Amino acid sequence: MAKKILVIDDDPIIVKYLVSLLNDNGYETCTADDGVRGYEVLKKEKPDLITLDLQMAEEWGTNFYRRISKNKEFKDIPVIVISGMAGRHLSIKNAVAYLSKPFDPDKLLGILKSTIG
Amino acid sequence: MNGIRSRNEKIKKSTGSFVTAPKMEEKEMGKKILLVDDEEGIRKVLGISLSDMGYDVVTAENGEEALSIFKEISPPIVLTDIKMPGMDGVTLLRTIKEVSPDTEVIMITGHGDMDLAIKSLKYEATDFVVKPINDDVLEIALKRAHERINMRQQIKDYTENLETMVKEQSARLIEVERLAAVGQAIEGLSSAIWNFAGGYEGGIQYFNEMPCLVAIHNSDLKIVATNQLYRERLGDRVGGDSCEIFGKKTSGQSECSVEKTFRTGKGQRSQEKIKYLSGEEVPVIVHTAPIRSKDNKIELVLEISADATEVKRLREELEATRQRHKQLFDEAPCYITVQDKNFNVTAANRRFKEDFGDDTGLKCFEIYKQRQTTCPNCPVEKTFKDGKSHQSEMVVTSKTGEQINVLIWTAPIKNAAGEITQVMEMSTNITQIRKLEDHLSSLGLLIGSISHGIKGLLTGLDGGMYLVESGFSKENREQVKEGWDIVKLVVSRIRNMVLDILYYAKHRDLKWEQVNVLSFAEDVAFTIEPKIRIQNIELIREFDPSMGEFEVDPGIVRSALINILENAIDACTEDKSKRPHKITFGVMQDKNHIIFDVYDNGTGMDKETRENLFTLFFSSKGNKGTGLGLFISNRIIQQHGGVIRVDTAPGKGSHFRIMLPKFLSESLKAPHLDDENASADNL
């Protein structure tokens, strides 16, 4: 069964990009344009991995991360941060990878492969 | 005894070891920082970073706690999160600034907090750093805070020095005047001696303190008493001939003043030369006065000689000090006024008169602030109350209506009895510094927000290219088109953003020319029309054909108008109610202005959007807007000496009226390089 990835980003162009890239490489996707909606999608879709933007207009990615890391059911879902911000963010300690925009798609695919296959 | 000695030794020892202590304490004091954030993780990690930078970090987890810690340790720098439960960062900032305006407060903001960040700048936050916090950015912000603290200290030191200087000079002035007055008072004094009772031995002691040579002569023309200075300079001559020191015989053709006084009974005044014991020959001014006995016979003669070189030197010094004092007063690079208890300006220096007029006699607040009552927190009022110097910062208005930021420093002026009769107020013009700071702050904002924006745009470009590429390989024409549309969209956004930045980053002189109004308006309409048509919006032209030419920089005004028209298009496309949309673009004239009108029947704006319309980085369009467009349009119109007025309400549509002068003022036409521009170019 194909692995499912939740893409959270507030820029629809980037969501479209990630969805095409992931679908083309055999992953299923579901999307959300901010943390609050991301949490709803997470509960419904139970994805295998999450890509998370940090600076979003409505709610910060860090808030979303804090919420899931407190939840037993979701805290072990691996998170890849894809953000325009330089440097590792203090509040997201356990992300499996931290990719800075503009990111290298091959690097992302490599990390996905080694994380969820 | 032994016990006492050993205790003394202990005290000695401990004082010795404390020698370096105050220095260390001082250093640590300067590096104290209060860190406020509700997230424990941030407090921890940021705390470590700050400690690494050498700060003594105290943390608080909310605004209330921060405030009580602040009152206790009063740190020079506070670093606070902008969004916190309970008292938020902006309220904390305002409260701290009220209690202690000199505290540097740096705000920690999130991406969505731009409005709050701008608001906090209005409340004089030093700077803000965006989460996640980059150590370099934080260090720069802290460096700025330190620079501000140092600058303020320097200005303070400078004004304090000025104050001490003025104080010292005034003290000297008084001393010099006193000495000079002694010379002039001698005549009056000697007439008072006429009625001087008592023996000469008793009388002479009054003169011991006098900076003159005093001798008393008897009718035998012998010296009977001298004062101390006389003895020091000329030796003990009691019993000697009265006229000997002047190098003249007691009898002869030209009699000496003492002799003449006995003969005529009148006081004499003459210039003589005498020789001191040291061999030095000096000119003196000699005053003599007869001292009469009760039966009105001249019994004695009082002779007072003042060293003329001394008098002359004192006079010159007095003049020079007065001159220096005046110069200091006039040339000091600040506005200096002297005010009485009713805040009436009783004296003002040249700079003040130049910028605020020389209507001395008006009240301080009438001149500076055009108000009828004292300003809140008036430092002059405080100085009258407690006799101490006070500091404050205000915006005042010059006689030409210019707004000037001033740093005010006051000092009491006391009379001989030690009462404060007047207060001196020194105000340093720091407008340029403030302007530069504003520019730096918005530039910091700009850099922060665009670097994030550009990264997003580049990722979007990657996305578009990926869709095109993968569409080609899958022979999916739909996806290729979709990808290509994204590429075009992102490229046009990048283009707009770069153009906006280029305009903002550099102040440019107007490239003005005479332009025909009608063809200019036609050209603008022609450019925008396709964009309007494609959205099924009707464009209505209302051009008054009778207009001639106006002076304008057509390139930038054209883009300002197009920007406003593009906003009208957005307002129409956002509006989902089904009515047909139309945009009216009109141009007409009054006596001195060319007036452009842009009406749309789109969404209209609420009060908040209306108020922030021309604010830097304000955008109601989410990801679509940079928040630069209308800010720059407004700047362009203002640069021409024009104004933009906006009339709008939600659901009602909007009306932008752009008024431009027909003729540019000469100062706008001439290329100029004032300080602000020069510094902007250096940035």
PDB file of C-alpha atoms in Angstrom, chain A residues 20-104:
ATOM      1  CA  SER A  20       2.819  16.472  -7.963  1.00  0.00           C
ATOM      2  CA  LEU A  21       6.329  15.584  -6.911  1.00  0.00           C
ATOM      3  CA  LEU A  22       5.135  13.093  -4.280  1.00  0.00           C
ATOM      4  CA  ASN A  23       2.420  11.551  -6.468  1.00  0.00           C
ATOM      5  CA  ASP A  24       4.877  11.145  -9.338  1.00  0.00           C
ATOM      6  CA  ASN A  25       7.092   9.187  -6.949  1.00  0.00           C
ATOM      7  CA  GLY A  26       4.402   6.845  -5.739  1.00  0.00           C
ATOM      8  CA  TYR A  27       3.204   8.543  -2.556  1.00  0.00           C
ATOM      9  CA  GLU A  28      -0.355   9.405  -1.700  1.00  0.00           C
ATOM     10  CA  THR A  29      -0.972  12.895  -0.395  1.00  0.00           C
ATOM     11  CA  CYS A  30      -3.392  14.943   1.606  1.00  0.00           C
ATOM     12  CA  THR A  31      -3.017  18.697   2.190  1.00  0.00           C
ATOM     13  CA  ALA A  32      -3.836  21.570   4.501  1.00  0.00           C
ATOM     14  CA  ASP A  33      -3.074  25.277   4.282  1.00  0.00           C
ATOM     15  CA  ASP A  34      -2.528  25.877   7.989  1.00  0.00           C
ATOM     16  CA  GLY A  35      -1.920  24.119  11.278  1.00  0.00           C
ATOM     17  CA  VAL A  36      -5.524  24.094  12.503  1.00  0.00           C
ATOM     18  CA  ARG A  37      -6.865  22.494   9.338  1.00  0.00           C
ATOM     19  CA  GLY A  38      -3.752  20.316   9.240  1.00  0.00           C
ATOM     20  CA  TYR A  39      -4.766  18.822  12.571  1.00  0.00           C
ATOM     21  CA  GLU A  40      -8.253  17.982  11.260  1.00  0.00           C
ATOM     22  CA  VAL A  41      -6.761  16.301   8.165  1.00  0.00           C
ATOM     23  CA  LEU A  42      -4.286  14.449  10.370  1.00  0.00           C
ATOM     24  CA  LYS A  43      -7.082  12.950  12.492  1.00  0.00           C
ATOM     25  CA  LYS A  44      -9.031  11.871   9.420  1.00  0.00           C
ATOM     26  CA  GLU A  45      -6.290  10.650   7.092  1.00  0.00           C
ATOM     27  CA  LYS A  46      -3.704   9.204   9.537  1.00  0.00           C
ATOM     28  CA  PRO A  47      -0.705   9.956   7.298  1.00  0.00           C
ATOM     29  CA  ASP A  48       2.673   8.206   7.568  1.00  0.00           C
ATOM     30  CA  LEU A  49       4.653  11.435   7.442  1.00  0.00           C
ATOM     31  CA  ILE A  50       4.100  15.203   7.559  1.00  0.00           C
ATOM     32  CA  THR A  51       5.885  17.990   5.689  1.00  0.00           C
ATOM     33  CA  LEU A  52       5.452  21.198   7.602  1.00  0.00           C
ATOM     34  CA  ASP A  53       5.977  24.874   6.763  1.00  0.00           C
ATOM     35  CA  LEU A  54       6.760  27.065   9.751  1.00  0.00           C
ATOM     36  CA  GLN A  55       5.790  30.627   8.869  1.00  0.00           C
ATOM     37  CA  MET A  56       2.167  30.502   7.877  1.00  0.00           C
ATOM     38  CA  ALA A  57      -0.309  33.336   7.826  1.00  0.00           C
ATOM     39  CA  GLU A  58      -2.980  31.787  10.062  1.00  0.00           C
ATOM     40  CA  GLU A  59      -1.156  29.657  12.574  1.00  0.00           C
ATOM     41  CA  TRP A  60       2.448  28.865  13.033  1.00  0.00           C
ATOM     42  CA  GLY A  61       3.837  25.429  12.168  1.00  0.00           C
ATOM     43  CA  THR A  62       5.439  25.357  15.597  1.00  0.00           C
ATOM     44  CA  ASN A  63       2.020  25.438  17.257  1.00  0.00           C
ATOM     45  CA  PHE A  64       0.879  22.519  15.139  1.00  0.00           C
ATOM     46  CA  TYR A  65       4.031  20.640  16.036  1.00  0.00           C
ATOM     47  CA  ARG A  66       3.540  21.296  19.732  1.00  0.00           C
ATOM     48  CA  ARG A  67      -0.011  20.014  19.529  1.00  0.00           C
ATOM     49  CA  ILE A  68       0.906  16.741  17.835  1.00  0.00           C
ATOM     50  CA  SER A  69       3.941  16.081  19.997  1.00  0.00           C
ATOM     51  CA  LYS A  70       1.635  16.161  23.060  1.00  0.00           C
ATOM     52  CA  ASN A  71      -0.694  13.586  21.509  1.00  0.00           C
ATOM     53  CA  LYS A  72       0.173   9.917  22.064  1.00  0.00           C
ATOM     54  CA  GLU A  73      -1.431   8.833  18.850  1.00  0.00           C
ATOM     55  CA  PHE A  74       0.439  11.298  16.639  1.00  0.00           C
ATOM     56  CA  LYS A  75       3.696  12.047  18.399  1.00  0.00           C
ATOM     57  CA  ASP A  76       5.642   9.369  16.545  1.00  0.00           C
ATOM     58  CA  ILE A  77       4.631  10.487  13.061  1.00  0.00           C
ATOM     59  CA  PRO A  78       7.858  11.749  11.459  1.00  0.00           C
ATOM     60  CA  VAL A  79       7.888  15.438  10.513  1.00  0.00           C
ATOM     61  CA  ILE A  80       9.999  17.061   7.809  1.00  0.00           C
ATOM     62  CA  VAL A  81      10.193  20.841   8.131  1.00  0.00           C
ATOM     63  CA  ILE A  82      10.225  22.670   4.794  1.00  0.00           C
ATOM     64  CA  SER A  83      10.556  26.341   5.567  1.00  0.00           C
ATOM     65  CA  GLY A  84      11.953  29.576   4.232  1.00  0.00           C
ATOM     66  CA  MET A  85      13.611  30.298   7.526  1.00  0.00           C
ATOM     67  CA  ALA A  86      17.310  29.865   7.940  1.00  0.00           C
ATOM     68  CA  GLY A  87      18.627  27.677  10.697  1.00  0.00           C
ATOM     69  CA  ARG A  88      17.057  25.022  12.853  1.00  0.00           C
ATOM     70  CA  HIS A  89      14.058  26.147  14.829  1.00  0.00           C
ATOM     71  CA  LEU A  90      14.292  25.842  18.580  1.00  0.00           C
ATOM     72  CA  SER A  91      10.818  24.464  19.151  1.00  0.00           C
ATOM     73  CA  ILE A  92      11.014  21.656  16.602  1.00  0.00           C
ATOM     74  CA  LYS A  93      13.599  19.387  18.082  1.00  0.00           C
ATOM     75  CA  ASN A  94      12.604  16.030  16.725  1.00  0.00           C
ATOM     76  CA  ALA A  95      12.022  16.740  13.052  1.00  0.00           C
ATOM     77  CA  VAL A  96      13.601  14.000  10.934  1.00  0.00           C
ATOM     78  CA  ALA A  97      14.916  16.636   8.552  1.00  0.00           C
ATOM     79  CA  TYR A  98      14.972  20.336   8.130  1.00  0.00           C
ATOM     80  CA  LEU A  99      14.840  21.547   4.515  1.00  0.00           C
ATOM     81  CA  SER A 100      15.253  25.200   3.701  1.00  0.00           C
ATOM     82  CA  LYS A 101      13.291  26.697   0.792  1.00  0.00           C
ATOM     83  CA  PRO A 102      13.985  26.511  -2.090  1.00  0.00           C
ATOM     84  CA  PHE A 103      14.619  22.837  -1.365  1.00  0.00           C
ATOM     85  CA  ASP A 104      16.290  20.125  -3.429  1.00  0.00           C
TER      86      ASP A 104
END
